[in-house]
Every structure is written in C-alpha cells, then in structure tokens.
DNA sequence: TAGGTTCACCTCATATTGAGTAAGACTCGG
DNA sequence: CCGAGTCTTACTCAATATGAGGTGAACCTA
C-alpha cells in the first residue's frame, strides 16, 4: 500500500479516545514574592477549587496553545508586545488514567516566567484569574499541585544555569533587583557582595546601560547602575544555590 | 467556554481528532559507543525508514506505556528483572500539527538509559529493532531526529549533575568503566586521574565493594577496585563537562 | 622477558566560592 | 538640617574545586 492510498482510507477517530490539553504554570514576582497565576473553577468537577490556567489544544502547536491560554487568562494580547518578554518552555506531560474523573486527558504543562504583570481585569475570561503567592497555592484541582511543584523546582534550577532571572524584571534592572528575583524564587537571602561579583563576572549575563537609577532605593542607599540582559543563553560557570546542606539522597 | 463546560457531556469518540503516542529514546553503550534503539518501519507512513520505538498509549500511565514499548521492541520482559536497571524519564512532548501526516498526534517522548542489552532477537516484534551508533542515526521518520537530538542533549546534561552514568554499567563497575561511559556519552576523553579523584570525592556517587576485578584490563594494567552505585540522587558538586569553549550564546 | 597499558596516588598552579569588612551615597523621620 | 539606617560597590582572606602533569607498581600481550 502506498502512502496516498493509505491516507485516503485512514480514519483518525478510530484511535482518538484521549483528549490533549495544555496547563500553564505562569510565574511572576509581585512585591518580592513569587506568585503563580490561578483560575477559579466554575463547574464540576472541582467546582470552586483553584486550578492552573489551561484548556484544549486546537489546530496549533503546543506552545502556541500555552501562550494563547496565558493571554486569555491574563487579558493581555499576544502580538501587542505585552507578552513578548514572557519566557515559555515545556515542563512535562501528565497523563495518568484517572487524573481527570471524566475521561482520559493528557495535559502538556508549560512553564512561563513573566515580568510583573497587572492583575487580570474583570469583564473577560480573565475575571476568574489572579496571582497567588506560591506559598498559598495549595489544594489545587486535578493533579495541579504536582504540576506546580514540578514547575517550581524547574524554575529554581533554571535560575542556576541560565540567565532567565532577567525574564522576571523589566528591560533594565539593577543588580539588587536581580538579586531579589533570586531571593524570591529560591526563598532565601543571598550575600549581596558575592552576588554582585558573580553576576558581573559571568560573561554575557548582563551588560551595562551606562545609566543609573534616578533615585536611590526607597529606604536609602546610593543610585544603582542599570543593566540589561546580555546575550548568554547559559551561565558558565553556573550560579549555584546556597548549600542545600546534604545533596538529595 | 472553559474546560469544564466543554468537557461536560463530551463524547471523545465523536470529536477528538488527536491521538497520543509514546516514543522512546533508549540509549546504551556497546563497544564504547553510545547507541540508540531504532526500529524499521513496516507500514505507512515512512515505511522502510528507521524510527524510534513507540506506539499508542493504552489504558496505562504514560511511563508504563514507554516501558511496555521498550520491552516489546527489545524482546525483554518487564517484571523478570531484565529491565529493572533501566532508568526511564520523560523527555518532552512533540505535537506540532503535521508531524504525522495521518492525523494530529501528540507524542510523549521518554529517555531510557540501559546497561548493555543483547541485540533484539528475531521472531518477535523486536525482529525489526536494532542498536545503532548515535552518529549513524540520521534521517529518522517523523520528527524523530529532533527528539533524538533533544534526548542526547538531556543525557549529556544528566551525567553532569546526577549519578545516572551508573545506569549504563553493570551492578558493579570500575572507575575506568565509569569514565568510559562519560567518554562515550560526551564524545571526548577525560583526564583519568582527575576523574578518579572527582568520582571518589563526591559523596554518595559510588561506594566500594571491597573487591577487585579478577583480572587486569585486556590491554594490561593492574586489577581495578570494584564499586557499586551510591545513594546520592544528585552530584554535589557537579561533574562538569570539559570546557565547552565559549558558553552557548 | 620486554614493552606498553592501566590503576591509584600525588603535587602544584589557578579558579571559584563563602564570609566578612568598609567607604560612600542616599533615604527618611524628626 | 541632622542623624540613623539602608544600600551599592568594592575589597580581603581562607577554604574548596579544578586542570594539568607525574610516579610507581601491577598486569597484559607478544
């Protein structure tokens, strides 16, 4: 059988007993705290419970579906530049039978890093969406607790060996702001002097704009130099998390 | 319409035009070369082309589907212990429209590390499967070239910060054998003295059995001490690849 | 037995890190 | 306007990790 006649007699519906969705772990930093975008579910199952934003994949690539869902829930429009600075990467797929009580659903999870975005405005799909500190994001619907935990662990690791912390800041930032991103994601303070030395010593991590902030910090301190993201895609050597005591056994 | 209302009263057979498969990048080391398990496709599309082993997901978890496909293609039986030492992890999902000419197929790719396994025996499903040096694994069906490349990059990275190199060896191994695993996966020789020092200095990487090999190496040299895998799940500090010259920009 | 190979150590120079100190520049509250 | 407190930036110093190379003895094959 040649390929043409094979395709002609092929019935896709024969195999399709599985639905494919995308779920998005969208992270941002608000007031120095790492936050995740959640939606309130309106219908069964898990009605009233919070969940990660997501939905069915249409005739589009998987990452396009994730970006579309993110745009719909935040009320921001892709293509208008608002989501250009969002970093999006695939996290993994979750497809255990029974993870959705109605049918077999395989969900492709995505991880997004966003600069501080506005609170989703009412009046749209996004009305049910809001940012929640990751510490308070528990008891989510489906297996979204697991997906969120995996996303957080991935994010923490990514900050070690990639310059993606800059995806959480504005286009220009100070070393202190960058340090606060690391502190929020890792959940611990960093030694300011060593961090400063390290960031400037890794080639391609940041580049100076030659400018400084117009004012000092809110609580004092001198004007800080401004930087923008460099062209490195990997940090070498990496910026390792402070002593995780013993390595995971 | 949100996910919930969409799913209510949903008949998957009626609408779903998407199928879910698993594909497996199974790696092993044969004669000092990193090899991947490929199958020869017998049916359209891509009949006669080589492809990664894989197939449709049944009523089972995704990782179980991957292990089942691996077992079917190698002729080994899960549960009989032969596949117990195989490390299996999810690599990622590939779902671009058009990647399969028949219909929308989302494939969840898995990465497997196996000790040197026998050549798949004829007479079974596995008759069409064989190990191929990764250097010669090109022009695969579907987007399997991309999946393989992603798997190789993941494997190379995993060796840096996890003790998974031991998944390529037998239960007991010498430091030299372990070094050859790294050399095969990374594609470059390592400094024997420094490697030896490093492996023994990382807590939990390997533990001594107190035994030595019965004979020296085939080409000379003293009997080597034997080790088994330790209980660490992460290497700290990591065992970094030799200078990748400039970091990836 | 000769020659080459490998293992298990070792040294030494250089990088990198964690911790602490310090000089100024700046803010805010009084 | 003053003083207390904050923050940036830069420095030192010790401990640790890495890259390169060397040594002696065990062991193989020829």
XYZ file of C-alpha atoms (C1' of nucleotides) in Angstrom:
558
model
C 0.000 0.000 0.000
C 1.498 3.312 -0.953
C 1.244 6.321 1.250
C -1.508 8.063 -0.694
C -3.998 5.213 -0.660
C -3.098 4.534 2.954
C -4.002 8.051 3.942
C -7.183 8.000 1.943
C -8.594 5.054 3.848
C -7.420 6.163 7.261
C -9.929 7.020 9.935
C -8.386 9.094 12.703
C -11.364 8.733 15.000
C -10.598 5.049 15.377
C -7.797 5.808 17.802
C -8.855 9.019 19.435
C -10.082 8.236 22.920
C -7.765 10.731 24.549
C -8.032 14.471 24.957
C -4.994 16.743 24.984
C -4.873 19.938 26.989
C -2.227 22.436 27.995
C -1.803 23.798 31.513
C 0.404 26.754 32.306
C 2.462 27.407 35.410
C 2.877 31.159 34.973
C 5.238 32.700 37.498
C 5.873 36.321 38.266
C 7.239 38.332 41.146
C 4.969 40.762 42.935
C 6.113 42.684 45.996
C 9.140 40.468 46.346
C 7.092 37.284 46.430
C 6.987 34.559 43.824
C 3.422 34.277 42.536
C 1.583 31.891 40.244
C -1.457 32.590 38.076
C -4.506 30.588 39.162
C -8.100 30.452 37.975
C -11.224 29.685 39.908
C -13.135 26.742 38.515
C -16.810 27.351 37.931
C -18.133 23.848 37.232
C -17.761 20.267 38.293
C -15.549 18.553 38.904
C -13.554 20.589 41.378
C -16.047 23.454 41.151
C -14.870 26.383 43.257
C -11.386 24.969 43.529
C -8.435 26.806 42.147
C -6.519 25.419 39.182
C -3.773 26.276 36.770
C -4.979 28.059 33.648
C -5.303 25.745 30.681
C -7.538 24.330 28.030
C -7.822 22.215 24.950
C -5.270 22.230 22.209
C -6.634 23.464 18.919
C -5.099 23.357 15.458
C -1.910 24.949 16.665
C 1.477 23.964 18.023
C 1.527 23.056 21.695
C 3.493 26.110 22.761
C 1.079 28.332 20.824
C -1.768 26.793 22.771
C 0.016 27.553 26.031
C 0.652 31.161 25.031
C -2.954 31.544 23.923
C -4.270 30.259 27.241
C -1.927 32.564 29.107
C -3.077 35.530 27.052
C -6.743 34.694 27.553
C -6.400 34.407 31.308
C -4.290 37.500 31.840
C -6.320 39.628 29.438
C -3.136 40.579 27.647
C -2.925 40.288 23.904
C -0.201 38.342 22.186
C 1.350 40.232 19.317
C 0.790 43.558 21.042
C 4.161 43.227 22.688
C 2.887 42.744 26.201
C 3.773 39.079 26.217
C 6.972 39.388 24.211
C 9.135 39.339 27.292
C 7.479 36.214 28.656
C 9.685 33.155 28.640
C 7.777 29.967 27.857
C 9.116 26.427 27.993
C 7.606 22.992 28.150
C 7.552 21.476 31.609
C 6.271 17.962 31.011
C 3.193 15.914 30.348
C 0.783 14.424 32.833
C -1.446 11.627 31.684
C -2.202 9.143 34.425
C -5.536 7.447 33.896
C -7.938 8.935 36.383
C -6.257 12.308 36.755
C -9.446 13.694 35.256
C -12.515 11.835 36.525
C -14.416 12.187 33.260
C -12.109 10.801 30.643
C -8.536 10.198 29.694
C -6.834 13.558 29.464
C -3.163 14.054 28.730
C -2.050 17.509 29.704
C 1.102 19.134 28.414
C 2.287 21.538 31.089
C 4.176 24.713 30.278
C 6.238 26.953 32.497
C 6.166 30.722 31.969
C 8.346 33.418 33.505
C 6.806 36.876 33.307
C 7.766 40.357 34.474
C 5.334 41.770 36.977
C 2.044 41.810 35.077
C -1.086 43.710 36.034
C -3.823 41.961 37.952
C -6.123 40.395 35.356
C -9.009 42.749 34.718
C -12.628 41.818 35.236
C -15.060 41.639 32.363
C -13.261 38.995 30.371
C -12.350 35.371 30.589
C -9.676 36.585 32.919
C -12.152 37.703 35.538
C -11.676 34.466 37.434
C -7.878 34.661 37.320
C -5.495 36.159 39.859
C -1.953 35.954 41.120
C -1.354 33.941 44.273
C 1.821 33.612 46.295
C 3.183 30.142 45.661
C 3.203 29.524 49.412
C -0.579 29.806 49.415
C -1.196 27.866 46.211
C -2.302 24.547 47.663
C -5.193 22.137 47.197
C -5.477 22.825 43.515
C -7.768 20.867 41.235
C -6.717 17.701 39.407
C -3.009 16.964 39.843
C -2.109 20.622 39.602
C -0.340 20.578 42.971
C 2.131 18.169 41.446
C 2.474 20.179 38.258
C 3.057 23.368 40.227
C 5.671 21.689 42.414
C 7.468 20.384 39.339
C 7.335 23.842 37.793
C 8.769 25.495 40.864
C 11.602 23.013 41.049
C 12.326 23.556 37.377
C 12.291 27.318 37.834
C 14.682 27.144 40.762
C 17.067 25.017 38.792
C 16.830 27.184 35.686
C 17.994 30.210 37.610
C 21.190 28.382 38.423
C 22.471 27.805 34.937
C 20.532 30.189 32.697
C 20.093 33.972 32.750
C 16.300 33.608 32.862
C 16.028 35.574 36.067
C 16.046 38.586 33.755
C 12.680 37.392 32.378
C 11.174 38.433 35.714
C 12.475 42.006 35.542
C 11.856 44.965 33.325
C 14.133 45.539 30.341
C 16.527 47.471 32.573
C 17.302 46.458 36.112
C 19.816 46.862 38.896
C 21.913 44.087 40.351
C 19.907 44.467 43.527
C 16.654 43.842 41.687
C 18.144 40.795 40.073
C 19.226 39.537 43.467
C 15.696 39.957 44.759
C 14.446 37.761 41.921
C 16.802 35.016 43.000
C 15.840 35.503 46.633
C 12.119 35.276 45.827
C 12.435 32.164 43.675
C 14.898 30.356 45.908
C 13.222 31.520 49.084
C 16.385 32.661 50.790
C 18.522 35.754 51.024
C 21.773 35.951 49.104
C 25.037 37.570 50.098
C 24.854 40.924 48.290
C 28.568 41.318 47.739
C 29.198 37.844 46.402
C 26.117 38.008 44.182
C 27.261 41.294 42.708
C 30.725 39.929 42.000
C 29.348 36.745 40.486
C 26.792 38.344 38.170
C 29.341 40.751 36.714
C 31.945 38.012 36.304
C 29.803 35.621 34.244
C 30.266 36.547 30.594
C 27.095 37.560 28.798
C 24.796 37.540 31.815
C 24.227 41.284 31.975
C 25.576 44.311 30.161
C 25.738 47.834 31.467
C 23.488 50.520 30.044
C 25.797 53.246 31.315
C 22.860 54.775 33.187
C 21.913 54.740 36.825
C 18.589 54.863 38.597
C 17.181 58.369 39.002
C 16.949 57.949 42.732
C 18.426 55.794 45.421
C 16.490 52.972 46.996
C 13.225 53.677 48.790
C 14.816 53.096 52.135
C 18.138 54.727 51.361
C 21.305 53.839 49.573
C 23.055 55.300 46.548
C 21.802 55.358 42.963
C 22.447 51.971 41.394
C 23.856 51.238 37.954
C 21.409 49.887 35.397
C 21.932 46.756 33.339
C 20.081 44.854 30.658
C 20.151 41.146 29.814
C 23.267 40.006 27.975
C 23.436 37.564 25.105
C 24.383 34.425 27.028
C 21.894 31.582 26.993
C 23.758 29.573 29.616
C 25.619 30.793 32.669
C 29.140 29.489 32.811
C 30.163 28.937 35.478
C 26.701 28.447 36.951
C 25.278 30.444 39.823
C 24.620 27.675 42.331
C 22.033 27.769 45.064
C 23.400 28.181 48.566
C 24.309 24.977 50.383
C 21.406 22.600 50.133
C 23.063 21.038 53.169
C 23.423 17.444 52.085
C 22.689 16.656 48.465
C 19.342 14.953 47.893
C 19.709 11.286 48.641
C -16.220 28.260 27.115
C -13.934 26.918 29.782
C -12.544 23.472 30.117
C -15.203 22.230 32.451
C -18.259 23.181 30.462
C -16.585 21.927 27.345
C -15.968 18.549 28.881
C -19.454 18.174 30.311
C -21.355 15.844 28.063
C -18.331 15.381 25.906
C -18.035 12.296 23.768
C -14.379 11.824 22.911
C -15.001 9.455 20.012
C -17.229 11.996 18.377
C -14.903 14.978 18.340
C -11.381 14.066 19.327
C -9.117 14.028 16.340
C -5.943 13.819 18.326
C -4.025 10.694 19.289
C -1.378 10.256 21.977
C 1.658 8.078 21.485
C 4.892 7.460 23.321
C 8.302 7.340 21.679
C 11.385 6.100 23.458
C 14.969 7.272 23.082
C 16.686 4.198 24.546
C 20.412 4.643 24.973
C 23.032 2.074 25.803
C 26.752 1.703 25.377
C 28.095 -1.030 23.144
C 31.806 -1.393 22.445
C 32.473 2.030 23.887
C 29.993 3.747 21.590
C 26.744 5.383 22.551
C 23.917 3.593 20.761
C 20.197 4.181 20.357
C 17.475 1.608 19.750
C 15.778 2.056 16.371
C 13.077 0.133 14.576
C 12.496 -0.318 10.899
C 9.035 0.851 9.964
C 6.987 -1.727 8.090
C 3.881 0.324 7.403
C 2.977 3.686 6.043
C 3.807 6.401 6.575
C 7.596 6.365 6.351
C 7.630 2.641 5.501
C 11.196 1.364 5.411
C 12.552 4.340 7.293
C 14.087 3.975 10.710
C 12.271 5.418 13.703
C 12.330 5.491 17.451
C 10.339 2.684 19.033
C 6.927 3.780 20.155
C 3.223 3.331 19.875
C -0.177 4.346 21.037
C -0.907 4.827 24.696
C -3.359 2.344 26.161
C -5.165 2.355 29.498
C -1.955 2.849 31.429
C 0.232 5.625 32.802
C 2.469 7.283 30.247
C 5.683 5.906 31.713
C 4.178 2.407 31.737
C 3.438 2.789 28.057
C 7.043 3.768 27.416
C 8.359 0.794 29.366
C 5.975 -1.529 27.551
C 7.111 -0.296 24.171
C 10.735 -0.676 25.189
C 10.108 -4.223 26.389
C 8.249 -5.177 23.227
C 10.983 -3.893 20.976
C 13.910 -5.372 22.856
C 12.203 -8.702 23.475
C 12.968 -8.372 27.158
C 10.220 -8.918 29.687
C 9.388 -6.343 32.306
C 8.988 -7.866 35.734
C 11.559 -10.547 35.001
C 14.233 -8.220 36.287
C 15.921 -7.600 32.978
C 14.590 -4.093 32.739
C 14.837 -3.250 36.427
C 18.108 -1.460 35.987
C 16.795 0.699 33.180
C 16.398 4.350 34.054
C 13.358 5.920 32.427
C 12.412 9.582 32.467
C 10.126 11.792 30.455
C 11.877 13.845 27.821
C 9.116 16.064 26.470
C 6.116 16.145 24.194
C 6.011 16.810 20.483
C 2.735 17.823 18.958
C 3.138 20.161 16.034
C 0.266 19.838 13.575
C 1.558 17.913 10.601
C 4.299 15.984 12.356
C 2.302 12.865 11.481
C 0.628 13.035 8.060
C -2.288 10.854 9.146
C -3.765 12.945 11.901
C -2.942 15.114 14.845
C -0.616 13.059 17.021
C 0.901 14.278 20.248
C 3.836 12.113 21.202
C 5.239 11.976 24.697
C 8.928 11.142 24.375
C 10.810 9.186 27.023
C 14.513 8.811 27.594
C 15.911 5.472 28.781
C 19.392 4.614 29.998
C 20.155 0.898 29.832
C 23.148 -1.295 30.580
C 24.441 -3.085 27.540
C 21.458 -5.165 26.411
C 21.549 -8.074 23.970
C 20.749 -7.490 20.330
C 16.975 -7.877 19.977
C 16.213 -11.429 18.877
C 14.391 -12.296 15.704
C 10.988 -13.948 15.706
C 9.147 -11.314 17.656
C 8.021 -7.758 17.314
C 11.610 -6.961 18.051
C 12.833 -8.504 14.827
C 12.867 -5.096 13.224
C 14.756 -3.438 16.081
C 18.490 -2.959 16.489
C 21.038 -0.767 18.185
C 22.632 1.954 16.095
C 25.513 4.239 16.989
C 24.049 7.675 17.568
C 26.447 9.081 14.986
C 24.717 6.996 12.325
C 21.154 7.590 13.492
C 20.016 10.143 10.954
C 17.089 10.643 8.601
C 14.617 9.102 11.010
C 10.878 9.098 10.411
C 8.560 11.838 11.645
C 10.387 14.411 13.789
C 12.447 11.723 15.456
C 15.728 13.389 14.507
C 14.691 16.284 16.713
C 13.541 14.025 19.530
C 16.799 12.079 19.429
C 18.849 15.256 19.470
C 16.896 16.526 22.463
C 17.384 13.176 24.213
C 21.121 13.203 23.624
C 21.449 16.709 24.952
C 19.394 15.760 28.015
C 21.529 12.668 28.579
C 24.752 14.655 28.353
C 23.472 17.145 30.864
C 22.141 14.486 33.218
C 25.582 12.938 33.530
C 26.855 16.217 34.876
C 24.682 16.518 37.917
C 23.256 13.052 38.558
C 24.898 9.670 39.095
C 22.918 8.176 36.199
C 26.061 7.113 34.395
C 25.845 4.037 36.622
C 22.614 3.103 34.815
C 24.797 2.271 31.797
C 27.021 -0.158 33.691
C 26.509 -3.478 35.401
C 25.741 -3.529 39.124
C 29.464 -3.473 39.872
C 31.935 -1.456 37.896
C 35.386 0.048 37.986
C 36.150 3.739 37.896
C 37.653 3.175 34.475
C 34.411 1.698 33.161
C 32.516 4.637 34.572
C 34.915 7.004 32.863
C 34.309 5.239 29.568
C 30.581 5.836 29.987
C 31.199 9.544 30.323
C 33.588 9.495 27.399
C 31.068 7.704 25.179
C 28.163 9.999 26.042
C 30.127 13.222 25.952
C 32.178 12.172 22.969
C 35.526 13.121 24.425
C 38.241 11.620 26.557
C 38.521 12.579 30.200
C 41.613 13.028 32.322
C 41.824 9.678 34.134
C 43.485 10.969 37.282
C 41.165 13.912 37.794
C 38.098 11.799 37.028
C 39.150 9.221 39.590
C 39.691 11.873 42.239
C 36.403 13.567 41.443
C 34.214 10.459 41.478
C 35.554 9.326 44.827
C 35.240 12.809 46.343
C 31.545 13.324 45.552
C 29.570 11.943 48.473
C 27.173 9.136 47.590
C 28.231 8.749 43.960
C 29.873 5.327 44.341
C 30.660 3.022 47.221
C 33.387 0.432 47.324
C 32.524 -3.259 47.285
C 35.901 -4.153 48.770
C 36.522 -6.436 45.805
C 38.660 -6.065 42.745
C 38.341 -7.375 39.227
C 39.578 -10.948 38.788
C 41.978 -9.863 36.087
C 43.641 -6.716 34.899
C 42.477 -4.871 31.829
C 42.568 -6.556 28.439
C 45.470 -4.477 27.351
C 47.356 -4.535 30.632
C 47.241 -2.736 33.911
C 46.571 -3.856 37.463
C 43.358 -5.286 38.847
C 40.921 -2.454 39.492
C 38.779 -1.912 42.561
C 35.066 -2.526 42.133
C 32.327 -0.090 43.100
C 28.558 -0.001 43.056
C 26.209 2.958 42.762
C 25.862 5.020 45.917
C 22.695 6.520 47.327
C 23.066 10.070 46.022
C 20.454 11.262 43.551
C 22.309 14.439 42.726
C 26.028 15.017 42.397
C 27.255 17.856 44.539
C 29.429 19.414 43.401
C 28.547 18.504 39.835
C 30.897 16.797 37.421
C 31.034 19.374 34.655
C 31.779 18.683 31.049
C 35.191 19.792 29.871
C 35.386 23.366 28.599
C 32.657 23.891 26.069
C 34.880 26.740 24.938
C 32.505 29.671 24.966
C 29.150 29.143 26.626
C 26.251 28.861 24.210
C 25.186 32.326 23.171
C 61.259 -11.272 29.340
C 60.270 -6.685 27.077
C 57.224 -3.155 26.168
C 53.187 -0.947 26.586
C 48.847 -0.097 29.297
C 46.210 0.952 33.304
C 45.216 1.957 38.207
C 45.709 4.576 42.134
C 48.043 8.274 44.074
C 50.339 12.538 44.236
C 51.841 17.597 43.500
C 51.222 22.262 42.008
C 49.149 26.379 39.916
C 44.907 28.541 39.122
C 39.742 29.468 39.664
C 35.862 29.892 42.288
C 33.307 30.388 46.493
C 31.668 31.853 51.263
C 32.211 35.078 54.699
C 33.408 39.297 56.440
C 34.742 44.381 56.227
C 34.410 49.077 54.640
C 33.703 53.555 52.210
C 30.378 56.359 50.462
C 25.754 57.753 48.632
C 21.335 58.116 49.607
C 16.601 57.964 52.003
C 13.501 59.100 55.542
C 11.859 60.866 60.059
C 12.194 64.196 63.292
C 19.128 70.212 58.511
C 20.746 66.253 61.184
C 21.254 61.551 62.316
C 20.074 56.821 61.840
C 19.664 53.371 58.938
C 19.914 51.357 54.074
C 22.073 50.110 50.027
C 25.702 49.822 46.279
C 30.111 48.747 45.228
C 34.477 47.155 46.193
C 37.870 44.814 48.811
C 40.284 40.892 51.663
C 41.105 36.242 53.188
C 40.545 31.352 53.796
C 38.644 27.173 52.058
C 37.480 24.464 48.266
C 37.493 22.771 43.420
C 39.680 22.179 39.048
C 43.166 21.353 35.158
C 47.496 19.587 34.060
C 51.027 16.666 34.811
C 53.994 12.988 37.210
C 55.173 8.328 39.590
C 55.393 3.541 40.735
C 53.680 -0.774 40.541
C 50.575 -4.310 38.648
C 49.395 -6.612 34.707
C 48.529 -7.791 29.878
C 50.222 -9.452 25.230
C 53.731 -10.779 22.238
